[in-house]
mmCIF file of C-alpha atoms in Angstrom:
data_model
loop_
_atom_site.group_PDB
_atom_site.id
_atom_site.type_symbol
_atom_site.label_atom_id
_atom_site.label_comp_id
_atom_site.label_asym_id
_atom_site.label_seq_id
_atom_site.Cartn_x
_atom_site.Cartn_y
_atom_site.Cartn_z
ATOM 1 C CA MET A 21 8.544 -17.103 5.567
ATOM 2 C CA SER A 22 9.043 -16.133 1.908
ATOM 3 C CA ALA A 23 6.337 -13.458 2.250
ATOM 4 C CA ALA A 24 7.982 -11.928 5.328
ATOM 5 C CA ILE A 25 11.400 -11.640 3.667
ATOM 6 C CA ARG A 26 9.812 -10.352 0.438
ATOM 7 C CA GLU A 27 7.945 -7.641 2.343
ATOM 8 C CA ALA A 28 11.154 -6.596 4.128
ATOM 9 C CA ILE A 29 12.880 -6.252 0.737
ATOM 10 C CA LEU A 30 9.901 -4.277 -0.609
ATOM 11 C CA ALA A 31 10.067 -1.976 2.413
ATOM 12 C CA GLY A 32 13.720 -1.246 1.632
ATOM 13 C CA GLU A 33 14.988 -2.957 4.788
ATOM 14 C CA PHE A 34 17.485 -4.915 2.694
ATOM 15 C CA ALA A 35 19.389 -3.089 -0.049
ATOM 16 C CA PRO A 36 20.176 -4.489 -3.512
ATOM 17 C CA GLY A 37 23.362 -6.535 -3.288
ATOM 18 C CA GLN A 38 23.062 -6.948 0.494
ATOM 19 C CA ARG A 39 23.937 -10.398 1.834
ATOM 20 C CA LEU A 40 21.092 -12.305 3.437
ATOM 21 C CA VAL A 41 22.615 -14.339 6.264
ATOM 22 C CA GLU A 42 20.492 -17.329 7.247
ATOM 23 C CA ALA A 43 21.359 -17.070 10.952
ATOM 24 C CA ASP A 44 20.436 -13.375 11.054
ATOM 25 C CA LEU A 45 17.144 -13.942 9.224
ATOM 26 C CA SER A 46 16.333 -16.870 11.478
ATOM 27 C CA ALA A 47 16.794 -14.690 14.575
ATOM 28 C CA ARG A 48 14.951 -11.724 13.099
ATOM 29 C CA PHE A 49 11.862 -13.641 11.981
ATOM 30 C CA GLY A 50 11.878 -16.293 14.716
ATOM 31 C CA ALA A 51 12.104 -19.102 12.165
ATOM 32 C CA SER A 52 14.263 -22.189 11.777
ATOM 33 C CA ARG A 53 17.341 -22.113 9.554
ATOM 34 C CA GLY A 54 15.664 -24.720 7.359
ATOM 35 C CA SER A 55 12.581 -22.587 6.726
ATOM 36 C CA VAL A 56 14.776 -19.545 6.008
ATOM 37 C CA ARG A 57 16.841 -21.584 3.538
ATOM 38 C CA ALA A 58 13.673 -22.784 1.796
ATOM 39 C CA ALA A 59 12.319 -19.225 1.659
ATOM 40 C CA LEU A 60 15.541 -17.923 0.091
ATOM 41 C CA PHE A 61 15.359 -20.716 -2.482
ATOM 42 C CA ASP A 62 11.767 -19.666 -3.340
ATOM 43 C CA LEU A 63 12.761 -15.991 -3.594
ATOM 44 C CA ALA A 64 15.688 -16.913 -5.840
ATOM 45 C CA ASN A 65 13.214 -18.656 -8.167
ATOM 46 C CA GLU A 66 11.172 -15.433 -8.200
ATOM 47 C CA GLY A 67 14.243 -13.406 -9.197
ATOM 48 C CA ILE A 68 14.220 -11.333 -5.995
ATOM 49 C CA VAL A 69 17.238 -13.014 -4.394
ATOM 50 C CA GLU A 70 20.317 -14.516 -6.011
ATOM 51 C CA ARG A 71 22.380 -17.348 -4.614
ATOM 52 C CA VAL A 72 26.150 -16.972 -4.938
ATOM 53 C CA GLN A 73 28.465 -20.005 -4.936
ATOM 54 C CA ASN A 74 29.978 -20.441 -1.447
ATOM 55 C CA ARG A 75 28.705 -16.975 -0.428
ATOM 56 C CA GLY A 76 25.052 -17.635 0.414
ATOM 57 C CA ALA A 77 22.275 -15.352 -0.816
ATOM 58 C CA ARG A 78 21.898 -11.644 -1.472
ATOM 59 C CA VAL A 79 19.208 -9.273 -2.696
ATOM 60 C CA ARG A 80 19.376 -9.225 -6.488
ATOM 61 C CA ALA A 81 20.215 -5.864 -8.059
ATOM 62 C CA VAL A 82 18.025 -5.253 -11.124
ATOM 63 C CA THR A 83 19.616 -3.369 -14.037
ATOM 64 C CA LEU A 84 17.892 -0.471 -15.773
ATOM 65 C CA ASP A 85 17.248 -2.608 -18.866
ATOM 66 C CA GLU A 86 15.626 -5.275 -16.689
ATOM 67 C CA ALA A 87 13.568 -2.607 -14.886
ATOM 68 C CA ILE A 88 12.206 -1.406 -18.230
ATOM 69 C CA GLU A 89 11.380 -4.980 -19.291
ATOM 70 C CA ILE A 90 9.553 -5.503 -15.993
ATOM 71 C CA CYS A 91 7.496 -2.359 -16.626
ATOM 72 C CA GLU A 92 6.623 -3.584 -20.114
ATOM 73 C CA VAL A 93 5.272 -6.833 -18.658
ATOM 74 C CA ARG A 94 3.470 -4.892 -15.920
ATOM 75 C CA MET A 95 1.878 -2.701 -18.590
ATOM 76 C CA ALA A 96 0.087 -5.689 -20.100
ATOM 77 C CA VAL A 97 -0.861 -7.342 -16.811
ATOM 78 C CA GLU A 98 -1.871 -4.164 -14.937
ATOM 79 C CA GLY A 99 -3.952 -3.166 -17.945
ATOM 80 C CA LEU A 100 -5.793 -6.483 -17.704
ATOM 81 C CA CYS A 101 -6.380 -6.012 -13.973
ATOM 82 C CA ALA A 102 -7.701 -2.473 -14.449
ATOM 83 C CA ALA A 103 -10.129 -3.661 -17.128
ATOM 84 C CA LYS A 104 -11.364 -6.557 -14.988
ATOM 85 C CA ALA A 105 -11.684 -4.304 -11.944
ATOM 86 C CA ALA A 106 -13.850 -1.918 -13.966
ATOM 87 C CA GLU A 107 -16.147 -4.827 -14.831
ATOM 88 C CA ARG A 108 -16.423 -6.090 -11.249
ATOM 89 C CA ILE A 109 -16.238 -3.028 -8.995
ATOM 90 C CA THR A 110 -19.013 -2.460 -6.447
ATOM 91 C CA ASP A 111 -20.393 0.850 -5.208
ATOM 92 C CA GLU A 112 -18.605 0.328 -1.898
ATOM 93 C CA GLN A 113 -15.303 -0.298 -3.671
ATOM 94 C CA ILE A 114 -15.825 2.810 -5.792
ATOM 95 C CA ALA A 115 -16.066 4.862 -2.594
ATOM 96 C CA GLU A 116 -12.887 3.184 -1.316
ATOM 97 C CA LEU A 117 -10.898 3.990 -4.477
ATOM 98 C CA ARG A 118 -12.182 7.577 -4.476
ATOM 99 C CA ALA A 119 -11.012 7.958 -0.855
ATOM 100 C CA LEU A 120 -7.615 6.534 -1.794
ATOM 101 C CA GLY A 121 -7.358 9.037 -4.628
ATOM 102 C CA ALA A 122 -8.163 11.915 -2.261
ATOM 103 C CA ALA A 123 -5.514 10.706 0.196
ATOM 104 C CA MET A 124 -2.950 10.482 -2.623
ATOM 105 C CA ARG A 125 -3.782 14.016 -3.723
ATOM 106 C CA ALA A 126 -3.344 15.275 -0.164
ATOM 107 C CA ALA A 127 -0.012 13.468 0.252
ATOM 108 C CA VAL A 128 1.396 15.039 -2.926
ATOM 109 C CA SER A 129 0.160 18.536 -2.052
ATOM 110 C CA GLU A 130 1.788 18.238 1.389
ATOM 111 C CA GLY A 131 5.058 16.855 -0.050
ATOM 112 C CA GLN A 132 4.701 13.548 1.797
ATOM 113 C CA ILE A 133 6.500 11.428 -0.789
ATOM 114 C CA THR A 134 6.872 8.311 1.357
ATOM 115 C CA ARG A 135 3.182 8.433 2.260
ATOM 116 C CA TYR A 136 2.265 8.902 -1.410
ATOM 117 C CA SER A 137 4.415 5.915 -2.379
ATOM 118 C CA GLU A 138 2.647 3.748 0.227
ATOM 119 C CA LEU A 139 -0.782 4.852 -1.024
ATOM 120 C CA ASN A 140 0.332 4.187 -4.597
ATOM 121 C CA GLN A 141 1.127 0.577 -3.682
ATOM 122 C CA THR A 142 -2.173 0.267 -1.805
ATOM 123 C CA LEU A 143 -4.094 1.475 -4.866
ATOM 124 C CA HIS A 144 -2.402 -0.986 -7.201
ATOM 125 C CA GLY A 145 -3.021 -3.762 -4.701
ATOM 126 C CA ARG A 146 -6.713 -2.947 -4.344
ATOM 127 C CA ILE A 147 -7.217 -2.828 -8.117
ATOM 128 C CA ARG A 148 -5.589 -6.264 -8.369
ATOM 129 C CA GLN A 149 -7.869 -7.585 -5.623
ATOM 130 C CA ILE A 150 -11.013 -6.078 -7.140
ATOM 131 C CA SER A 151 -10.082 -7.540 -10.543
ATOM 132 C CA GLY A 152 -10.261 -11.065 -9.112
ATOM 133 C CA GLN A 153 -7.223 -12.000 -11.213
ATOM 134 C CA SER A 154 -5.259 -14.000 -8.650
ATOM 135 C CA THR A 155 -2.693 -15.299 -11.161
ATOM 136 C CA ALA A 156 -2.007 -11.784 -12.431
ATOM 137 C CA ALA A 157 -1.767 -10.516 -8.855
ATOM 138 C CA GLY A 158 0.908 -13.099 -8.057
ATOM 139 C CA VAL A 159 2.930 -12.153 -11.139
ATOM 140 C CA LEU A 160 2.712 -8.444 -10.321
ATOM 141 C CA GLU A 161 3.739 -8.951 -6.697
ATOM 142 C CA ARG A 162 6.921 -10.726 -7.786
ATOM 143 C CA LEU A 163 7.689 -8.077 -10.409
ATOM 144 C CA ARG A 164 7.123 -5.269 -7.905
ATOM 145 C CA ALA A 165 9.553 -6.866 -5.450
ATOM 146 C CA GLN A 166 12.228 -7.110 -8.162
ATOM 147 C CA ASN A 167 11.787 -3.463 -9.165
ATOM 148 C CA VAL A 168 11.486 -1.770 -5.769
ATOM 149 C CA ARG A 169 14.792 0.139 -5.957
ATOM 150 C CA HIS A 170 13.945 1.754 -9.295
ATOM 151 C CA GLN A 171 10.431 2.625 -8.111
ATOM 152 C CA PHE A 172 11.886 4.423 -5.087
ATOM 153 C CA ARG A 173 14.352 6.363 -7.250
ATOM 154 C CA LEU A 174 11.500 7.492 -9.506
ATOM 155 C CA SER A 175 9.626 8.977 -6.561
ATOM 156 C CA LEU A 176 12.595 11.273 -5.897
ATOM 157 C CA ILE A 177 12.584 12.864 -9.371
ATOM 158 C CA PRO A 178 11.441 16.508 -9.003
ATOM 159 C CA GLY A 179 7.839 16.855 -10.189
ATOM 160 C CA ARG A 180 7.378 13.110 -10.721
ATOM 161 C CA PRO A 181 4.804 12.645 -7.929
ATOM 162 C CA HIS A 182 2.519 15.246 -9.569
ATOM 163 C CA VAL A 183 2.753 13.450 -12.915
ATOM 164 C CA SER A 184 2.190 10.073 -11.283
ATOM 165 C CA LEU A 185 -0.768 11.396 -9.271
ATOM 166 C CA ALA A 186 -2.612 12.555 -12.382
ATOM 167 C CA GLU A 187 -2.061 9.149 -14.008
ATOM 168 C CA HIS A 188 -3.346 7.277 -10.955
ATOM 169 C CA LEU A 189 -6.397 9.511 -10.644
ATOM 170 C CA ALA A 190 -7.174 8.777 -14.302
ATOM 171 C CA ILE A 191 -7.027 5.031 -13.585
ATOM 172 C CA ILE A 192 -9.344 5.508 -10.597
ATOM 173 C CA ASP A 193 -11.792 7.553 -12.695
ATOM 174 C CA GLU A 194 -12.047 4.924 -15.437
ATOM 175 C CA VAL A 195 -12.285 1.942 -13.074
ATOM 176 C CA CYS A 196 -14.970 3.745 -11.052
ATOM 177 C CA ALA A 197 -16.800 4.652 -14.270
ATOM 178 C CA ARG A 198 -16.946 0.908 -14.983
ATOM 179 C CA ALA A 199 -15.231 1.513 -18.329
ATOM 180 C CA PRO A 200 -12.950 -1.512 -18.912
ATOM 181 C CA GLU A 201 -11.270 -0.406 -22.142
ATOM 182 C CA ALA A 202 -10.613 3.112 -20.869
ATOM 183 C CA ALA A 203 -9.311 1.726 -17.557
ATOM 184 C CA GLU A 204 -6.888 -0.541 -19.420
ATOM 185 C CA ARG A 205 -5.669 2.383 -21.545
ATOM 186 C CA ALA A 206 -5.157 4.529 -18.438
ATOM 187 C CA ALA A 207 -3.122 1.782 -16.748
ATOM 188 C CA ARG A 208 -0.989 1.283 -19.859
ATOM 189 C CA ARG A 209 -0.409 5.053 -20.217
ATOM 190 C CA HIS A 210 0.813 5.148 -16.627
ATOM 191 C CA LEU A 211 3.334 2.349 -17.190
ATOM 192 C CA LEU A 212 4.553 3.973 -20.431
ATOM 193 C CA SER A 213 5.161 7.117 -18.412
ATOM 194 C CA VAL A 214 7.106 5.098 -15.827
ATOM 195 C CA ILE A 215 9.267 3.630 -18.631
ATOM 196 C CA ASP A 216 9.973 7.120 -20.010
ATOM 197 C CA ALA A 217 10.885 8.359 -16.532
ATOM 198 C CA LEU A 218 13.193 5.388 -15.898
ATOM 199 C CA GLY A 219 15.103 6.292 -19.047
ATOM 200 C CA SER A 220 15.786 9.748 -17.643
ATOM 201 C CA VAL A 221 16.981 8.658 -14.189
#
């Protein structure tokens, strides 16, 4: 239940500050009120939802300062995942990441920003999976859910997708080259760029 509500928040189906009514969620997801209540409690512990006295729950709105802090944590953890992925990647996975990179390039050249954003998330997810760092993956999933609004706003900055694309292709190149230190540096450079861009939004 928690995963379903989290994914809906990540997909932008619930806006920051929007009330999450237990009865509505129960009907939407075909779940009991008790399981919805437990899921909202879990998501509140993750910092994705906030519970308001006598008002129920709502999607937590993350401030710009918090968004930057989240990116700083991501920089360390995503760097670790990129390095581990470079150590573990198979030939088949290399082909998969290369294909993802080509699809991202095509999406940017065709101006398909939503498609590019989806591929971006897929790439990060695959690198986490390839790294085998399940604890890091869990941390990053929670951080991504907290920061979804700011990530979407970044994608709308003119020229940002082209900058982001080059950074992601660099990560792919280093992971596929099985170069852990270079892969970690590429991941950290990307998150530094995200922090700089957030400051200009």
